[in-house]
Amino acid sequence: MERLLSSRSYCRTCSARLLTCLFRHRRPPPPRGIDRRGIDLLKNVCVQAIVGPQTSTQAKFLAELGNKSSVPIISFSANSPSRSGQTPYFIRTAWNDSSQAEAIAALVQKHSWREVIPVFEDDDSNTRFIPDLVGALRQVDTHVSYRCKIHPSATEADLKSTISSLKENWTSVFVVRMSHTLARNFFKLAKDEGMMDRGFVWITAYSLTDIFDVVGSPALDVMQGVIGLKPYVQDTVELHKLSQRWRKKYQLENPGISASIPSVYGLYAYDTIWALALAAEKAGYVNSDFGPSVTNNGSTDFDRIDTSKAAEKLRGSLLDVTFMGMSGNFCIADMQLVSVNYTIINIIGQKRKVVGYWTPGSGISGSLNVKADLGTIRWPGDNENVPRGWLLPMNKTLQIGVPVKPGFDEFVKFENGKPKGFCIDVFEAVINALSYDVPLHYKPFADKKGNSKGTYDDLVYSVYRKEYDVVVGDITILANRSRYVDFTLPYTESGVRMLVPVRDHRQKTAWTFLNPLTADLWLGAGAFFVFTGFVVWCIEHRTNKDFRGPPGSQIGLVFYFSFSTLVFAHRERILNNLSRIAVVVWLFVVLILQQSYTASLSSVLTVEQLQPTVTNLEEVIRNRSYVGYLNDSFLPVLLKRLKIDESKIIPLDSPEQYNEALTSGRVAVIIDEIPYLKVFLKQYCQNYTMVGPTYKLDGFGYAFPRGSPLAPDISRGILKFASDDRMVNMQKELYGATSCLDKDDSQTSSSLTLLSFQGLFIITGTSSVLALIMHAVITIYNNRHEFSSDGSQSSWPRWPAILSKLFHEGDNPSNTPIKNEPAIENVDGATESPLNITNHIIEHLTDMDTGSPPEGEGTPGRELSVQGTEPLSFAYMHSERGHNGAASLSRNLSSIRRRQITFSRSKPFTSRRISPCVISRTTSRS
């Protein structure tokens, strides 16, 4: 103002007409006085601007006057944002309260508080701020369930009543915005009522934060731990100089009173005067162009106020003014000062500690320039731990409703006036694990006679009617119930299934021995038995006399050898290594197949095969069978949805009634929740089982009122307790240590299937086929000269005949390496058939004449001796078989001589004579 009065181009009279009203920051006089002075200034003094309406109530009327006369009305302290469309001449040179609401919401989100109660003075200053605050809190998912209004003229009794209503709420986070005098009385009474202790949170808006500058120590004493917001003001040299000048002047005007620094509103007022002076310089001097007044007697006739073009020009200049003032950058946008940053302060003792900042871009931070954590905050009660945001109402005992029912008292029951059971034990274990104490009082949901007052739906609805604070029991979480209460997480297994009787479906008959294996396995095993015997016969037929003979005997030998391996009773010798490999692999398969069959047959003959009488719900509906369910439950609605006739459902109350109804056939099945069925099967495990699909539900939970802050803590406690060994032990005690037989719709036969042995059959089949192929390849290679015509060209048409000859005539010594003594063994082990004897002799003779090439030139060949052979009996020699054998021997000897001559021509070899012993013995036998 001093600068403006000494401006270079303005006289004192014009400056006085420009600036006529600058009020101190104190409670304003009655609005009617302000209205009269405003009209008087516009009509009689003809001012070009009015500075000073400090409250929204004053500014509301003066803004209409400024709009009428085109004179700018400037306020540095009115809280309500300007309405630029309706009052374009009302200019706020202070920050917008909406940004302050965003800063408070960010602070609430920072500490994860989910519910806040605004406490505010019921005047025009909060008409826009509270809706802005609620909207900002909603953006950070915080609920405002209650708004506490206090009348400006509230008495001490009114304030006590208000504080008592706040104590009855669970929420302990409050945002306060009211005048200084009212706030000092409110916090003093709140401290007396214990609401400035641990667990409470008090946040003040800036209109109340500067109470410490105005009131001083009395406010600090009753507001320990309060968090406040104030616009950020940079500490500069100019600000220090202004503070020093202000203190000197304040002490001169108020001797004996300690002076503090100017409030932010004082800085706004200082910057407003500077901005107005700069705008006046920019606009230039303009004489007052108000129309002359009809009367000069101070009339307040609103209709006689004329407009001023000079004031309109001054307004335009003011809106364009920009400079760095004491409060920061001065820039008007949307008819108010542009908001920038806020400082977060904490009242600790007699000091105001800066713990952080809020900026529109970065939000909450411990530093203004970089992202950092907030400083340490001392909450009410000298507590450094962040309050959880809610408290159990003072002197409040949690009223707990408990259901009363006749059956399944393992879950909940009243015994000697005290609740017991699984549901109660879990709830108390979770409550005791909380970090705070919760007083409990259980009340049965029963009438005067001790009977239940209604269904479980009625019990849940009683929480909605606030008859109980929580319901603890076997309460199933359902969608329609969750419309009235908040459930915790489930603490039991969820779902609904069918309970049915079981009986032994396995019949003991004369053909029971076939049951262990399925038909395809029987056929497959038989096929591999025959196939393995056939492979062994094919490999051994040429070299092993045990596998030669008439066709009928050979076919019988194949089947006999194959099936005798089942009991490892085969007596035929295996000479070829390939057939040995095939037989060894097959015996391994037979061993496993035999052991599996024995175990399965033992199970069939000795173990009861209990199976359910009903396997699915469609069968129940199709047969129109009766269905049982637990009385006073939600199951009738579910059964109706499953298309079960209402006339076919029967309510039951206890496990004993379940057993009686199923045993007598009064109901075919019982449909109930899995926890109840497990408790039932603990006692009646041998005769019943659960079958069918599981119809999903959420299990048992505890019901709390909507919005109860205790429900999330209990849910987190249930999650933690569910992973504890105590929960496992409690479930074992409830359901039993062992589980009963449980069948489902996908039940299969206990017989062994072909698929179970598919791998073994593939192994033995592959080994047998490979052995047979290798035997064929080796045989063809060793007799490859037989497949050549004239020693050079192949004769393909003769191959089948050659292969048949090789297969049926046995090994040709010319193609088979000589072994040490196989011929002698065969001779000794031959039967008494003269034909066989003759064959042995021929083979020995052939071996002597056409044996393997000599080891060296001139090396004599090996001579054979059959001196150990016993002569045939006289009866046999004169029999028909003996006579035929002798004739055959003679023919064979002639063939040997001819073959010897042929070999001598084609291939040189050492001449060897037939032993006379052999000839003589052969002749004698003939």
Short mmCIF file of N, CA and C in Angstrom, two decimals, residues 182-284:
data_model
loop_
_atom_site.label_atom_id
_atom_site.label_comp_id
_atom_site.label_asym_id
_atom_site.label_seq_id
_atom_site.Cartn_x
_atom_site.Cartn_y
_atom_site.Cartn_z
N LEU A 182 -13.92 -21.94 17.17
CA LEU A 182 -14.67 -23.18 17.29
C LEU A 182 -13.73 -24.39 17.35
N ALA A 183 -12.64 -24.36 16.59
CA ALA A 183 -11.70 -25.47 16.58
C ALA A 183 -10.99 -25.61 17.92
N ARG A 184 -10.63 -24.48 18.55
CA ARG A 184 -9.94 -24.56 19.83
C ARG A 184 -10.83 -25.22 20.88
N ASN A 185 -12.09 -24.87 20.94
CA ASN A 185 -13.01 -25.51 21.89
C ASN A 185 -13.26 -26.98 21.55
N PHE A 186 -13.35 -27.27 20.25
CA PHE A 186 -13.62 -28.66 19.83
C PHE A 186 -12.47 -29.59 20.23
N PHE A 187 -11.24 -29.19 19.95
CA PHE A 187 -10.10 -30.06 20.27
C PHE A 187 -9.88 -30.17 21.78
N LYS A 188 -10.22 -29.14 22.51
CA LYS A 188 -10.09 -29.22 23.97
C LYS A 188 -11.05 -30.28 24.53
N LEU A 189 -12.29 -30.29 24.05
CA LEU A 189 -13.26 -31.30 24.51
C LEU A 189 -12.89 -32.69 23.99
N ALA A 190 -12.37 -32.77 22.77
CA ALA A 190 -11.96 -34.08 22.24
C ALA A 190 -10.83 -34.68 23.05
N LYS A 191 -9.90 -33.83 23.52
CA LYS A 191 -8.83 -34.33 24.37
C LYS A 191 -9.37 -34.82 25.70
N ASP A 192 -10.33 -34.10 26.26
CA ASP A 192 -10.93 -34.51 27.53
C ASP A 192 -11.65 -35.86 27.39
N GLU A 193 -12.21 -36.14 26.22
CA GLU A 193 -12.94 -37.40 25.99
C GLU A 193 -12.02 -38.54 25.55
N GLY A 194 -10.71 -38.30 25.49
CA GLY A 194 -9.77 -39.36 25.13
C GLY A 194 -9.62 -39.60 23.65
N MET A 195 -10.05 -38.66 22.82
CA MET A 195 -9.96 -38.85 21.38
C MET A 195 -8.70 -38.23 20.78
N MET A 196 -7.78 -37.79 21.63
CA MET A 196 -6.48 -37.35 21.16
C MET A 196 -5.40 -38.34 21.60
N ASP A 197 -5.80 -39.61 21.80
CA ASP A 197 -4.88 -40.65 22.23
C ASP A 197 -4.48 -41.52 21.05
N ARG A 198 -3.82 -42.62 21.35
CA ARG A 198 -3.31 -43.53 20.33
C ARG A 198 -4.46 -44.13 19.51
N GLY A 199 -4.20 -44.26 18.22
CA GLY A 199 -5.17 -44.85 17.32
C GLY A 199 -5.98 -43.85 16.53
N PHE A 200 -6.00 -42.58 16.94
CA PHE A 200 -6.78 -41.56 16.24
C PHE A 200 -5.88 -40.79 15.27
N VAL A 201 -6.52 -40.26 14.23
CA VAL A 201 -5.84 -39.46 13.21
C VAL A 201 -6.66 -38.20 12.99
N TRP A 202 -6.00 -37.02 13.10
CA TRP A 202 -6.66 -35.74 12.87
C TRP A 202 -5.89 -35.00 11.79
N ILE A 203 -6.59 -34.63 10.71
CA ILE A 203 -6.00 -33.89 9.61
C ILE A 203 -6.75 -32.57 9.48
N THR A 204 -6.02 -31.46 9.46
CA THR A 204 -6.66 -30.14 9.37
C THR A 204 -6.36 -29.51 8.01
N ALA A 205 -7.39 -28.87 7.44
CA ALA A 205 -7.20 -28.09 6.22
C ALA A 205 -6.51 -26.77 6.56
N TYR A 206 -6.05 -26.04 5.51
CA TYR A 206 -5.24 -24.86 5.80
C TYR A 206 -6.01 -23.76 6.53
N SER A 207 -7.27 -23.63 6.29
CA SER A 207 -8.02 -22.58 6.98
C SER A 207 -7.95 -22.73 8.49
N LEU A 208 -7.59 -23.96 8.95
CA LEU A 208 -7.43 -24.20 10.37
C LEU A 208 -5.97 -24.37 10.76
N THR A 209 -5.11 -24.69 9.83
CA THR A 209 -3.70 -24.93 10.16
C THR A 209 -3.03 -23.66 10.68
N ASP A 210 -3.45 -22.49 10.18
CA ASP A 210 -2.82 -21.25 10.65
C ASP A 210 -3.35 -20.79 12.00
N ILE A 211 -4.11 -21.65 12.69
CA ILE A 211 -4.59 -21.31 14.03
C ILE A 211 -3.41 -21.11 14.98
N PHE A 212 -2.31 -21.80 14.69
CA PHE A 212 -1.15 -21.67 15.57
C PHE A 212 -0.52 -20.29 15.44
N ASP A 213 -0.68 -19.67 14.27
CA ASP A 213 -0.17 -18.31 14.10
C ASP A 213 -1.07 -17.29 14.79
N VAL A 214 -2.37 -17.63 14.89
CA VAL A 214 -3.34 -16.68 15.45
C VAL A 214 -3.52 -16.89 16.95
N VAL A 215 -3.71 -18.16 17.34
CA VAL A 215 -4.00 -18.46 18.75
C VAL A 215 -2.72 -18.71 19.52
N GLY A 216 -1.77 -19.45 18.91
CA GLY A 216 -0.50 -19.71 19.57
C GLY A 216 -0.52 -20.92 20.46
N SER A 217 0.08 -20.82 21.64
CA SER A 217 0.31 -21.95 22.54
C SER A 217 -0.96 -22.68 22.96
N PRO A 218 -2.08 -22.00 23.26
CA PRO A 218 -3.28 -22.75 23.66
C PRO A 218 -3.73 -23.77 22.61
N ALA A 219 -3.54 -23.45 21.35
CA ALA A 219 -3.92 -24.41 20.30
C ALA A 219 -2.92 -25.56 20.23
N LEU A 220 -1.65 -25.28 20.43
CA LEU A 220 -0.64 -26.34 20.37
C LEU A 220 -0.84 -27.36 21.48
N ASP A 221 -1.28 -26.93 22.64
CA ASP A 221 -1.44 -27.83 23.78
C ASP A 221 -2.53 -28.88 23.54
N VAL A 222 -3.57 -28.53 22.83
CA VAL A 222 -4.70 -29.46 22.66
C VAL A 222 -4.69 -30.15 21.30
N MET A 223 -3.67 -29.89 20.48
CA MET A 223 -3.65 -30.46 19.14
C MET A 223 -2.36 -31.23 18.88
N GLN A 224 -1.83 -31.92 19.90
CA GLN A 224 -0.61 -32.69 19.74
C GLN A 224 -0.85 -33.89 18.79
N GLY A 225 0.05 -34.04 17.81
CA GLY A 225 -0.06 -35.15 16.87
C GLY A 225 -0.91 -34.86 15.66
N VAL A 226 -1.47 -33.65 15.55
CA VAL A 226 -2.33 -33.31 14.43
C VAL A 226 -1.48 -33.10 13.18
N ILE A 227 -2.01 -33.55 12.03
CA ILE A 227 -1.37 -33.33 10.74
C ILE A 227 -2.13 -32.20 10.04
N GLY A 228 -1.37 -31.22 9.54
CA GLY A 228 -1.99 -30.08 8.87
C GLY A 228 -1.37 -29.80 7.52
N LEU A 229 -2.15 -29.15 6.66
CA LEU A 229 -1.68 -28.73 5.35
C LEU A 229 -1.65 -27.21 5.28
N LYS A 230 -0.66 -26.70 4.61
CA LYS A 230 -0.57 -25.27 4.36
C LYS A 230 0.14 -25.07 3.03
N PRO A 231 -0.21 -24.00 2.30
CA PRO A 231 0.47 -23.73 1.02
C PRO A 231 1.96 -23.56 1.24
N TYR A 232 2.72 -24.10 0.31
CA TYR A 232 4.18 -24.01 0.42
C TYR A 232 4.64 -22.60 0.07
N VAL A 233 5.46 -22.00 0.95
CA VAL A 233 6.04 -20.67 0.75
C VAL A 233 7.55 -20.81 0.84
N GLN A 234 8.22 -20.41 -0.22
CA GLN A 234 9.68 -20.53 -0.24
C GLN A 234 10.31 -19.49 0.68
N ASP A 235 11.28 -19.93 1.45
CA ASP A 235 11.98 -19.06 2.40
C ASP A 235 13.02 -18.24 1.65
N THR A 236 12.77 -16.95 1.51
CA THR A 236 13.66 -16.06 0.75
C THR A 236 14.13 -14.91 1.63
N VAL A 237 15.09 -14.16 1.12
CA VAL A 237 15.60 -12.99 1.85
C VAL A 237 14.53 -11.92 1.96
N GLU A 238 13.78 -11.70 0.91
CA GLU A 238 12.71 -10.71 0.94
C GLU A 238 11.68 -11.07 1.99
N LEU A 239 11.39 -12.36 2.13
CA LEU A 239 10.41 -12.77 3.14
C LEU A 239 10.94 -12.49 4.54
N HIS A 240 12.22 -12.70 4.77
CA HIS A 240 12.79 -12.41 6.09
C HIS A 240 12.70 -10.91 6.39
N LYS A 241 13.02 -10.07 5.45
CA LYS A 241 12.94 -8.63 5.66
C LYS A 241 11.52 -8.19 5.97
N LEU A 242 10.54 -8.76 5.22
CA LEU A 242 9.14 -8.41 5.47
C LEU A 242 8.72 -8.87 6.85
N SER A 243 9.18 -10.05 7.28
CA SER A 243 8.81 -10.55 8.61
C SER A 243 9.36 -9.66 9.70
N GLN A 244 10.56 -9.15 9.53
CA GLN A 244 11.14 -8.26 10.53
C GLN A 244 10.36 -6.96 10.63
N ARG A 245 10.01 -6.36 9.49
CA ARG A 245 9.23 -5.12 9.51
C ARG A 245 7.86 -5.37 10.14
N TRP A 246 7.29 -6.54 9.84
CA TRP A 246 5.95 -6.85 10.37
C TRP A 246 6.00 -6.98 11.88
N ARG A 247 7.04 -7.65 12.42
CA ARG A 247 7.13 -7.83 13.87
C ARG A 247 7.25 -6.47 14.58
N LYS A 248 8.05 -5.57 14.03
CA LYS A 248 8.21 -4.24 14.66
C LYS A 248 6.89 -3.50 14.72
N LYS A 249 6.17 -3.51 13.62
CA LYS A 249 4.89 -2.80 13.59
C LYS A 249 3.86 -3.47 14.50
N TYR A 250 3.89 -4.85 14.52
CA TYR A 250 2.92 -5.58 15.35
C TYR A 250 3.18 -5.30 16.84
N GLN A 251 4.43 -5.23 17.24
CA GLN A 251 4.74 -4.98 18.64
C GLN A 251 4.39 -3.54 19.04
N LEU A 252 4.52 -2.60 18.09
CA LEU A 252 4.12 -1.23 18.41
C LEU A 252 2.62 -1.13 18.61
N GLU A 253 1.85 -1.85 17.81
CA GLU A 253 0.40 -1.78 17.92
C GLU A 253 -0.13 -2.68 19.03
N ASN A 254 0.61 -3.75 19.38
CA ASN A 254 0.15 -4.70 20.41
C ASN A 254 1.29 -4.94 21.40
N PRO A 255 1.55 -3.99 22.27
CA PRO A 255 2.65 -4.14 23.24
C PRO A 255 2.35 -5.28 24.21
N GLY A 256 3.39 -6.03 24.55
CA GLY A 256 3.26 -7.13 25.50
C GLY A 256 2.85 -8.44 24.88
N ILE A 257 2.60 -8.47 23.56
CA ILE A 257 2.20 -9.71 22.88
C ILE A 257 3.33 -10.13 21.96
N SER A 258 3.74 -11.39 22.09
CA SER A 258 4.83 -11.89 21.23
C SER A 258 4.36 -11.97 19.81
N ALA A 259 5.19 -11.52 18.91
CA ALA A 259 4.84 -11.50 17.50
C ALA A 259 5.38 -12.73 16.80
N SER A 260 4.62 -13.27 15.87
CA SER A 260 5.06 -14.39 15.05
C SER A 260 5.19 -13.93 13.62
N ILE A 261 5.52 -14.88 12.73
CA ILE A 261 5.66 -14.51 11.32
C ILE A 261 4.29 -14.32 10.71
N PRO A 262 4.19 -13.57 9.62
CA PRO A 262 2.88 -13.39 8.99
C PRO A 262 2.34 -14.72 8.48
N SER A 263 1.03 -14.86 8.55
CA SER A 263 0.39 -16.07 8.01
C SER A 263 0.41 -16.01 6.49
N VAL A 264 0.07 -17.15 5.87
CA VAL A 264 0.04 -17.20 4.41
C VAL A 264 -1.01 -16.25 3.89
N TYR A 265 -2.16 -16.12 4.63
CA TYR A 265 -3.18 -15.17 4.19
C TYR A 265 -2.64 -13.74 4.23
N GLY A 266 -1.78 -13.44 5.21
CA GLY A 266 -1.14 -12.13 5.25
C GLY A 266 -0.25 -11.91 4.03
N LEU A 267 0.48 -12.96 3.63
CA LEU A 267 1.32 -12.85 2.43
C LEU A 267 0.45 -12.69 1.19
N TYR A 268 -0.71 -13.41 1.15
CA TYR A 268 -1.63 -13.23 0.03
C TYR A 268 -2.10 -11.77 -0.05
N ALA A 269 -2.41 -11.19 1.10
CA ALA A 269 -2.86 -9.79 1.13
C ALA A 269 -1.76 -8.85 0.63
N TYR A 270 -0.52 -9.11 1.05
CA TYR A 270 0.59 -8.27 0.62
C TYR A 270 0.78 -8.37 -0.90
N ASP A 271 0.74 -9.61 -1.44
CA ASP A 271 0.91 -9.79 -2.88
C ASP A 271 -0.28 -9.22 -3.65
N THR A 272 -1.45 -9.24 -3.05
CA THR A 272 -2.63 -8.68 -3.72
C THR A 272 -2.47 -7.18 -3.94
N ILE A 273 -1.98 -6.46 -2.91
CA ILE A 273 -1.77 -5.01 -3.04
C ILE A 273 -0.73 -4.72 -4.13
N TRP A 274 0.35 -5.49 -4.12
CA TRP A 274 1.36 -5.31 -5.16
C TRP A 274 0.77 -5.54 -6.55
N ALA A 275 -0.02 -6.62 -6.71
CA ALA A 275 -0.61 -6.92 -8.01
C ALA A 275 -1.56 -5.82 -8.44
N LEU A 276 -2.32 -5.26 -7.50
CA LEU A 276 -3.27 -4.21 -7.84
C LEU A 276 -2.54 -2.93 -8.24
N ALA A 277 -1.44 -2.65 -7.56
CA ALA A 277 -0.65 -1.47 -7.92
C ALA A 277 -0.06 -1.62 -9.31
N LEU A 278 0.47 -2.83 -9.63
CA LEU A 278 1.02 -3.08 -10.96
C LEU A 278 -0.06 -2.99 -12.03
N ALA A 279 -1.26 -3.49 -11.71
CA ALA A 279 -2.36 -3.40 -12.66
C ALA A 279 -2.78 -1.97 -12.90
N ALA A 280 -2.75 -1.13 -11.84
CA ALA A 280 -3.10 0.29 -11.99
C ALA A 280 -2.09 1.01 -12.85
N GLU A 281 -0.83 0.72 -12.67
CA GLU A 281 0.20 1.32 -13.52
C GLU A 281 0.01 0.92 -14.99
N LYS A 282 -0.32 -0.37 -15.18
CA LYS A 282 -0.50 -0.87 -16.55
C LYS A 282 -1.74 -0.26 -17.20
N ALA A 283 -2.81 -0.09 -16.44
CA ALA A 283 -4.06 0.44 -17.00
C ALA A 283 -3.96 1.94 -17.26
N GLY A 284 -3.12 2.68 -16.53
CA GLY A 284 -3.00 4.12 -16.69
C GLY A 284 -4.09 4.83 -15.91
#
